[in-house]
XYZ file of C-alpha atoms in Angstrom:
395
model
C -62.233 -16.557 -1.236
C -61.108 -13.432 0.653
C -61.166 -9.871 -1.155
C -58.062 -7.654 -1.050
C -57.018 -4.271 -1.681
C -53.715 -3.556 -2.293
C -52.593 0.006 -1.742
C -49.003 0.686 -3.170
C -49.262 -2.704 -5.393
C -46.211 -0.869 -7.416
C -43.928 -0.853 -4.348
C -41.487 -3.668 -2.825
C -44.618 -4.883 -0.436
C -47.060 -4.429 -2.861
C -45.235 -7.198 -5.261
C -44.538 -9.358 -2.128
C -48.121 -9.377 -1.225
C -48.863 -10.386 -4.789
C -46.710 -13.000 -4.932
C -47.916 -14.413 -2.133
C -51.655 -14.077 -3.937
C -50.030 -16.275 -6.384
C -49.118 -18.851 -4.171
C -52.643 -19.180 -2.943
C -54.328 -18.876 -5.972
C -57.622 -20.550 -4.170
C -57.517 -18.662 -1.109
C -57.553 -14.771 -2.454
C -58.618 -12.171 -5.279
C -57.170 -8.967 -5.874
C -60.862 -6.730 -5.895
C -58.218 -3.319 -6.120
C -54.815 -2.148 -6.610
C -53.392 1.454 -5.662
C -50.332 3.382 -6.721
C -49.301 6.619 -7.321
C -47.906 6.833 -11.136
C -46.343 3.411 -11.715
C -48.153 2.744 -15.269
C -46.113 0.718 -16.556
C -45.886 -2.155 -13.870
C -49.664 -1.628 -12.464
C -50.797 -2.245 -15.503
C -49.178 -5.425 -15.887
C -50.568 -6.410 -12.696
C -54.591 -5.513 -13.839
C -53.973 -7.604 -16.878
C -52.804 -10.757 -14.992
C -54.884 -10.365 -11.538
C -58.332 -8.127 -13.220
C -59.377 -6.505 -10.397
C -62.467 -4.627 -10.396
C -60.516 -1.282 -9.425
C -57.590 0.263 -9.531
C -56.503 3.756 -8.330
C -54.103 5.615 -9.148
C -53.242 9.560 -7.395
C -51.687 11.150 -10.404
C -54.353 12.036 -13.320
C -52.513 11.887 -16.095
C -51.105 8.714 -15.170
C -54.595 7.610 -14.514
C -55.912 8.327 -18.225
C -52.913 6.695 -19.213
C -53.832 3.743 -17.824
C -57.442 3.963 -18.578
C -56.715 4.147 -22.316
C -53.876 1.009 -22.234
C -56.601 -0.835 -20.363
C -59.468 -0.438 -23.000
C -56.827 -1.596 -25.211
C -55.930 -4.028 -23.839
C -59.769 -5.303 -23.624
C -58.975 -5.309 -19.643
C -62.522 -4.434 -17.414
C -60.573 -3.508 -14.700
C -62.530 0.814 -13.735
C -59.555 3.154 -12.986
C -60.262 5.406 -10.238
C -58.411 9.336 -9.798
C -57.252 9.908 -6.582
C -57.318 10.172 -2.832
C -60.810 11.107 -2.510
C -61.605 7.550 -4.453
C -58.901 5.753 -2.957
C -60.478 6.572 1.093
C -64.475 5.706 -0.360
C -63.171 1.870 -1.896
C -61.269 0.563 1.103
C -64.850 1.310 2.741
C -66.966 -0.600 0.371
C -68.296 -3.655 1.426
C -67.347 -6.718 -0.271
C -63.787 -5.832 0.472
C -62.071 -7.907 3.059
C -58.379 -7.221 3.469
C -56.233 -3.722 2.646
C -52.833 -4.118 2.665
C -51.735 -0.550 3.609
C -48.600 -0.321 1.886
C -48.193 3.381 0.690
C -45.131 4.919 1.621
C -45.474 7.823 4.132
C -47.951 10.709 5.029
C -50.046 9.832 1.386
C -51.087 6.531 2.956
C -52.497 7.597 6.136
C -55.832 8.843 4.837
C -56.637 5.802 2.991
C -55.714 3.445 6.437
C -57.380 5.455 8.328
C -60.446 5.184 6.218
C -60.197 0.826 6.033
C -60.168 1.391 10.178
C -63.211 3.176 10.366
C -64.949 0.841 7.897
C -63.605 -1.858 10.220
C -61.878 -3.788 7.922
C -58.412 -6.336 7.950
C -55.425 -4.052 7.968
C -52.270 -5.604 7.075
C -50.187 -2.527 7.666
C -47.144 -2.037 6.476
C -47.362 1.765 6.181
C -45.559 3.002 10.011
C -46.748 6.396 9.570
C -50.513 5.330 10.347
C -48.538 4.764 14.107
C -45.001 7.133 13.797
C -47.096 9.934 12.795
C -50.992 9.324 14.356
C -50.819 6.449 16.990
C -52.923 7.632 19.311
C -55.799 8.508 16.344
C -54.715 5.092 14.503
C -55.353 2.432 17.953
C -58.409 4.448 18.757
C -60.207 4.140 15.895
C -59.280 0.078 15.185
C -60.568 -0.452 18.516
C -63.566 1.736 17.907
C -64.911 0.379 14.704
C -63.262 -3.113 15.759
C -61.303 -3.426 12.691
C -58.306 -5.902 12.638
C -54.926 -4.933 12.394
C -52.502 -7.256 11.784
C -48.478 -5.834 11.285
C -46.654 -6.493 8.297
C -43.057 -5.345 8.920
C -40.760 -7.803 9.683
C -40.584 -7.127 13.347
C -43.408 -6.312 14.561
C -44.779 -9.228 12.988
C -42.120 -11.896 14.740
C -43.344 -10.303 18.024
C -46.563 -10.649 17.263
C -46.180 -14.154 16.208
C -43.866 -15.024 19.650
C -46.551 -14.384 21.378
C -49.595 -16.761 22.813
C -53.007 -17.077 20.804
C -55.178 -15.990 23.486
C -52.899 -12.559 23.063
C -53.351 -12.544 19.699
C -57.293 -12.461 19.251
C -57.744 -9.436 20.774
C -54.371 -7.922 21.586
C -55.164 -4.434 21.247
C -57.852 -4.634 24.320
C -55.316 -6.696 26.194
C -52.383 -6.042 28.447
C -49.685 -7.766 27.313
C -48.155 -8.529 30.989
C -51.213 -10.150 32.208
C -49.799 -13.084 29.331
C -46.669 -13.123 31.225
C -44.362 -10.992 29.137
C -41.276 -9.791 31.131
C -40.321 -7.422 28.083
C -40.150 -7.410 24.111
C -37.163 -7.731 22.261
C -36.779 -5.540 19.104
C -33.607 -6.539 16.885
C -32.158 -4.818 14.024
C -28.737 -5.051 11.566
C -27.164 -2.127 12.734
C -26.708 -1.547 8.712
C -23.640 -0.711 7.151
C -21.691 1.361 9.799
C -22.362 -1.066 12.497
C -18.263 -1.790 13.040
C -17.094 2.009 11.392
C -14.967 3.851 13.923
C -17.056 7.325 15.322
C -14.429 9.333 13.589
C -14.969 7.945 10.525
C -18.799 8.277 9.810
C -19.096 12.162 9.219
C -16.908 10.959 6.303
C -19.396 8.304 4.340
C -21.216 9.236 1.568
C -25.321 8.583 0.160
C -23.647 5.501 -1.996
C -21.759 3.631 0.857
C -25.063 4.310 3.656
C -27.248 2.858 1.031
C -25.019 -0.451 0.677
C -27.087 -2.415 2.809
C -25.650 -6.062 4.165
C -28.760 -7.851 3.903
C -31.810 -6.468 2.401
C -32.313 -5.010 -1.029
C -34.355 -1.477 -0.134
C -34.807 1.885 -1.357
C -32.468 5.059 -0.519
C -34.104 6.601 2.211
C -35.165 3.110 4.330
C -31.169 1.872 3.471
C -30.289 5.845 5.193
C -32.521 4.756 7.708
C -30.971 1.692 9.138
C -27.500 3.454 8.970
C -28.199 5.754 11.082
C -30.850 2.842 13.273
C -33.635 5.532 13.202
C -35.482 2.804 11.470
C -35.120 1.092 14.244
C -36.131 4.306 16.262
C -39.543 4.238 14.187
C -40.301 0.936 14.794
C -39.544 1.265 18.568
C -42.546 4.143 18.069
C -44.447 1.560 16.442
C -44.021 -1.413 19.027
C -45.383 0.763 21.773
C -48.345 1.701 20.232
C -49.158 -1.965 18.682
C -48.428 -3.483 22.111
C -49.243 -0.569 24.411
C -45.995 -0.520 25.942
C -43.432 2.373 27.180
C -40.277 2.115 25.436
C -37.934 1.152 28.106
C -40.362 -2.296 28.280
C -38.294 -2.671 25.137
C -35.050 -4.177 24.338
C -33.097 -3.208 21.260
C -30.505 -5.767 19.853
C -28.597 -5.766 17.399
C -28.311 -8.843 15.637
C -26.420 -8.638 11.770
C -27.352 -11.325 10.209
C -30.997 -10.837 10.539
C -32.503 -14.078 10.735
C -33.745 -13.656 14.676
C -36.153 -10.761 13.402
C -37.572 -10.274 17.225
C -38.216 -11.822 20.439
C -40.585 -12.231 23.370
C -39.276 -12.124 27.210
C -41.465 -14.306 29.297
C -41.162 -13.585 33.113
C -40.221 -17.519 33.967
C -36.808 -17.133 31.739
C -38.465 -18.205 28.312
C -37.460 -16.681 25.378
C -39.909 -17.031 22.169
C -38.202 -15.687 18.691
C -38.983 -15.862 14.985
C -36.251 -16.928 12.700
C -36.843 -16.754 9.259
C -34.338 -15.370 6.093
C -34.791 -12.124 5.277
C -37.859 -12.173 2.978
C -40.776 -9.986 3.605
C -42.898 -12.133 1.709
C -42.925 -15.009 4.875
C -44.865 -12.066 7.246
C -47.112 -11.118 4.603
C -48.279 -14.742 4.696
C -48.535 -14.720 8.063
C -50.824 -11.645 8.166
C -52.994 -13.000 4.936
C -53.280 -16.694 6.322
C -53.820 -15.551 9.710
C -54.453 -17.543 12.372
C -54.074 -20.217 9.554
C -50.529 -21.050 7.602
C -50.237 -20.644 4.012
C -46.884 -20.977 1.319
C -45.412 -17.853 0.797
C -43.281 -18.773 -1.971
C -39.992 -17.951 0.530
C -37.166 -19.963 0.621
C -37.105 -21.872 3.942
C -33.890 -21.018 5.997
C -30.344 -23.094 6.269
C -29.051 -23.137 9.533
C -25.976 -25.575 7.856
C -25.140 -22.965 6.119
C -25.782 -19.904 8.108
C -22.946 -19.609 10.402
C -23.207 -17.834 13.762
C -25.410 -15.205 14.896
C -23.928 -12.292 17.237
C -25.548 -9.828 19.054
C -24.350 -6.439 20.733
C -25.889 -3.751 22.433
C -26.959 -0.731 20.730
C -24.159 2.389 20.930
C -26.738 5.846 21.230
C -23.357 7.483 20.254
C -23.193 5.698 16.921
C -27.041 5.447 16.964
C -28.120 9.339 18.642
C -31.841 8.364 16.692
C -32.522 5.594 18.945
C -32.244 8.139 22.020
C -34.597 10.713 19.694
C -37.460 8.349 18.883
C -37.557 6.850 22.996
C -38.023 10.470 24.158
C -40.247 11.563 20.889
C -42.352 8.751 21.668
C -42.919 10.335 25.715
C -43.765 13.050 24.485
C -46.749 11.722 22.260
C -47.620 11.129 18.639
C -47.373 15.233 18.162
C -43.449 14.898 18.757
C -43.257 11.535 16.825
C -44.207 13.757 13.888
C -41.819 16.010 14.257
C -39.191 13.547 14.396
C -40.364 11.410 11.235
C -40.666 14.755 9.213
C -37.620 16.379 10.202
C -35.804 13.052 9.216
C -37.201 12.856 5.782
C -36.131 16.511 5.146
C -32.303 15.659 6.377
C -31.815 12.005 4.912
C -32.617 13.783 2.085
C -30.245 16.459 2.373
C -27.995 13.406 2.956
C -28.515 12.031 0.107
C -28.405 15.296 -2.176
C -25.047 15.438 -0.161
C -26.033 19.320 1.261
C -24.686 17.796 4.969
C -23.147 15.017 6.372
C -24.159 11.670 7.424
C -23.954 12.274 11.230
C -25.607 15.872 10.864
C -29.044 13.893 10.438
C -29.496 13.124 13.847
C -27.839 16.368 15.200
C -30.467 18.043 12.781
C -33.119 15.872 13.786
C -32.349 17.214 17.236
C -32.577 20.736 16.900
C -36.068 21.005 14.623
C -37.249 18.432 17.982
C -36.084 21.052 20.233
C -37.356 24.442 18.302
C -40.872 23.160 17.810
C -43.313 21.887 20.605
C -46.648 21.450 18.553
C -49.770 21.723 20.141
C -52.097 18.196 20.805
C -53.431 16.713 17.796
C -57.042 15.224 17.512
C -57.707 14.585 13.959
C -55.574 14.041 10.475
C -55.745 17.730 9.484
C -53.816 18.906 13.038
C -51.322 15.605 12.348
C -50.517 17.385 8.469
C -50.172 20.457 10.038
C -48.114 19.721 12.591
C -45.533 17.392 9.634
C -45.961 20.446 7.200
C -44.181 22.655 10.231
C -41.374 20.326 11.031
C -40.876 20.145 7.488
C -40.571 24.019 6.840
C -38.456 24.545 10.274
C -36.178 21.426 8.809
C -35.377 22.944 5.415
C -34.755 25.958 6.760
C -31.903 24.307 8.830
C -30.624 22.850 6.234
C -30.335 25.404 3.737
C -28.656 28.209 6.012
């Protein structure tokens, strides 16, 4: 029975992965579970999975949960913090990590589970938008195994042959006979919406997603397609790629969720409805299948799929991540932290929705960090694009 640590077990992957724990009841334990605050619902989750730790960042919320536990007659040993969160993904008897905290907090903690040479199932894209170059070089290093957990990077992953897959981050992915990768996405809400109209929608209509249930700033995200911008930055570094060796389609109904281009006119894709819990399986059963509790897809009942080419007027991100992405993982920062700062704004309706990219541009063009070695010069570097980002936005 394999060992897991979930990190952000009180987010949408963190449930997934659970539920997919309870659909191979035989196959895994839950040894830890890590949130930020969530009481109420990680505590729920020690009393039905008892894992021997829990962490949680916040303090208070921490002796909270201490105290409900002893109540509760629950063993489970709360841990406080980072600090304790970066020494248990190292500890021994500790398998998998699922490294699903959202943004900068979770790069410490995946970064530790490399170096300890662990099973990452990584679902956090700052450990490769933000620190790619650090990220790859210390899996390979430590020969930890990282295995990707969002939706598209884990249907090209799976389109592609075994002998690829064992050791894909020492291998060059043409020598399989890959012509190019295919990376799709919805085009969100605003995929049909005249150019004169967007400046014109508000935080409520960019957040009405047409096919999967996420949070505010992911749902801003793949309105604007700088989602798809971030995972572009993330496909190059999994598959050590350039970006124009990648193809961007958009495909609404979001069943294809990516392909592979072989050079003898083969095309590989994974279908699958839009669940996250069926690549979370993948990644825990791997190379082996296990249920994942998804529904299996209808193609009776589907209707047609379409497909289109991406518009860099309507989507200016796409253009921003490709040429962030040349420029290393230094500008990548930038970008991902000047974005947070203006879907924000967005959001808090201080400027419109297509200012985000023409914002995004400008802190991109002001700031030209210097090379980053280490986690500290990463910070640094996403603590500057923050500052030069709010100050755009609040003049």
């Amino acid at each position: 029975m394999k060992k897991i640590a979930v990190l952000g077990s009180t987010g949408s992957i963190g449930q997934s992965t659970l539920e997919v724990v309870r659909q191979n009841p035989d196959e895994f334990s839950v040894f830890a579970l890590a949130a930020y605050s969530k009481v109420d619902i990680i505590f729920k989750q020690c009393l039905e999975f008892r894992p021997a730790y829990v962490v949680l960042i916040q303090s208070e919320a921490a002796a909270e949960l201490a105290q409900m536990l002893t109540l509760a007659n629950c063993a489970t040993h709360v841990l406080v913090g980072s600090n304790e969160l970066n020494q248990l993904v190292s500890v021994s008897e500790l398998d998998i990590v699922v490294a699903a905290i959202v943004g900068g907090a979770g790069l410490a903690s995946t970064l530790a589970a490399a170096q300890a040479g662990k099973t990452i199932l990584l679902a956090n894209k700052e450990a490769l938008v933000m620190s790619g170059r650090i990220f790859i070089d210390q899996v390979k290093q430590s020969g930890a195994r990282l295995l990707p957990v969002d939706s598209e990077h884990n249907a090209i992953f799976q389109s592609l042959s075994a002998d690829y897959q064992k050791d894909y981050l020492n291998q060059n992915i043409t020598d399989f006979g890959v012509h190019s990768i295919i990376l799709t996405g919805s085009g969100g809400p605003f995929l049909n919406t005249p150019l004169t109209d967007l400046e014109h929608k508000t935080p409520a209509q960019a957040c009405k997603h047409p096919n999967w249930s996420m949070g505010q700033k992911i749902s801003v995200d793949s309105a604007t397609m700088m989602n798809k911008g971030l995972e572009l930055i993330e496909a190059c570094w999994l598959f050590d790629v350039a970006p124009d060796f990648i193809e961007i389609l958009i495909h609404p109904q979001s069943v294809i969720h990516s392909m592979v281009r072989y050079i003898d006119g083969s095309i590989m894709a994974q279908l699958g409805a839009p669940d996250m819990k069926t690549p979370i399986a993948h990644c825990l059963g791997f190379p082996s299948r296990i249920e994942s509790g998804s529904a299996h897809f209808d193609f009776i009942k589907a209707g047609q799929f379409n497909f289109q080419a991406p518009d860099f007027e309507r989507f200016p991100n796409l253009k921003l991540a490709q040429q962030a992405f040349c420029e290393g993982q230094e500008m990548t920062t930038v970008l991902n932290a000047a974005n947070e700062i203006h879907v924000d704004a967005f959001l808090n309706e201080k400027i419109k929705f297509t200012d985000i990219a023409k914002y995004n541009q400008s802190v991109m063009e002001k700031l030209q960090p210097s090379k980053a070695s280490d986690l500290s010069s990463i910070f640094a570097i996403d603590e500057e694009a923050r500052a030069l980002a709010l100050q755009g936005v609040s003049t």
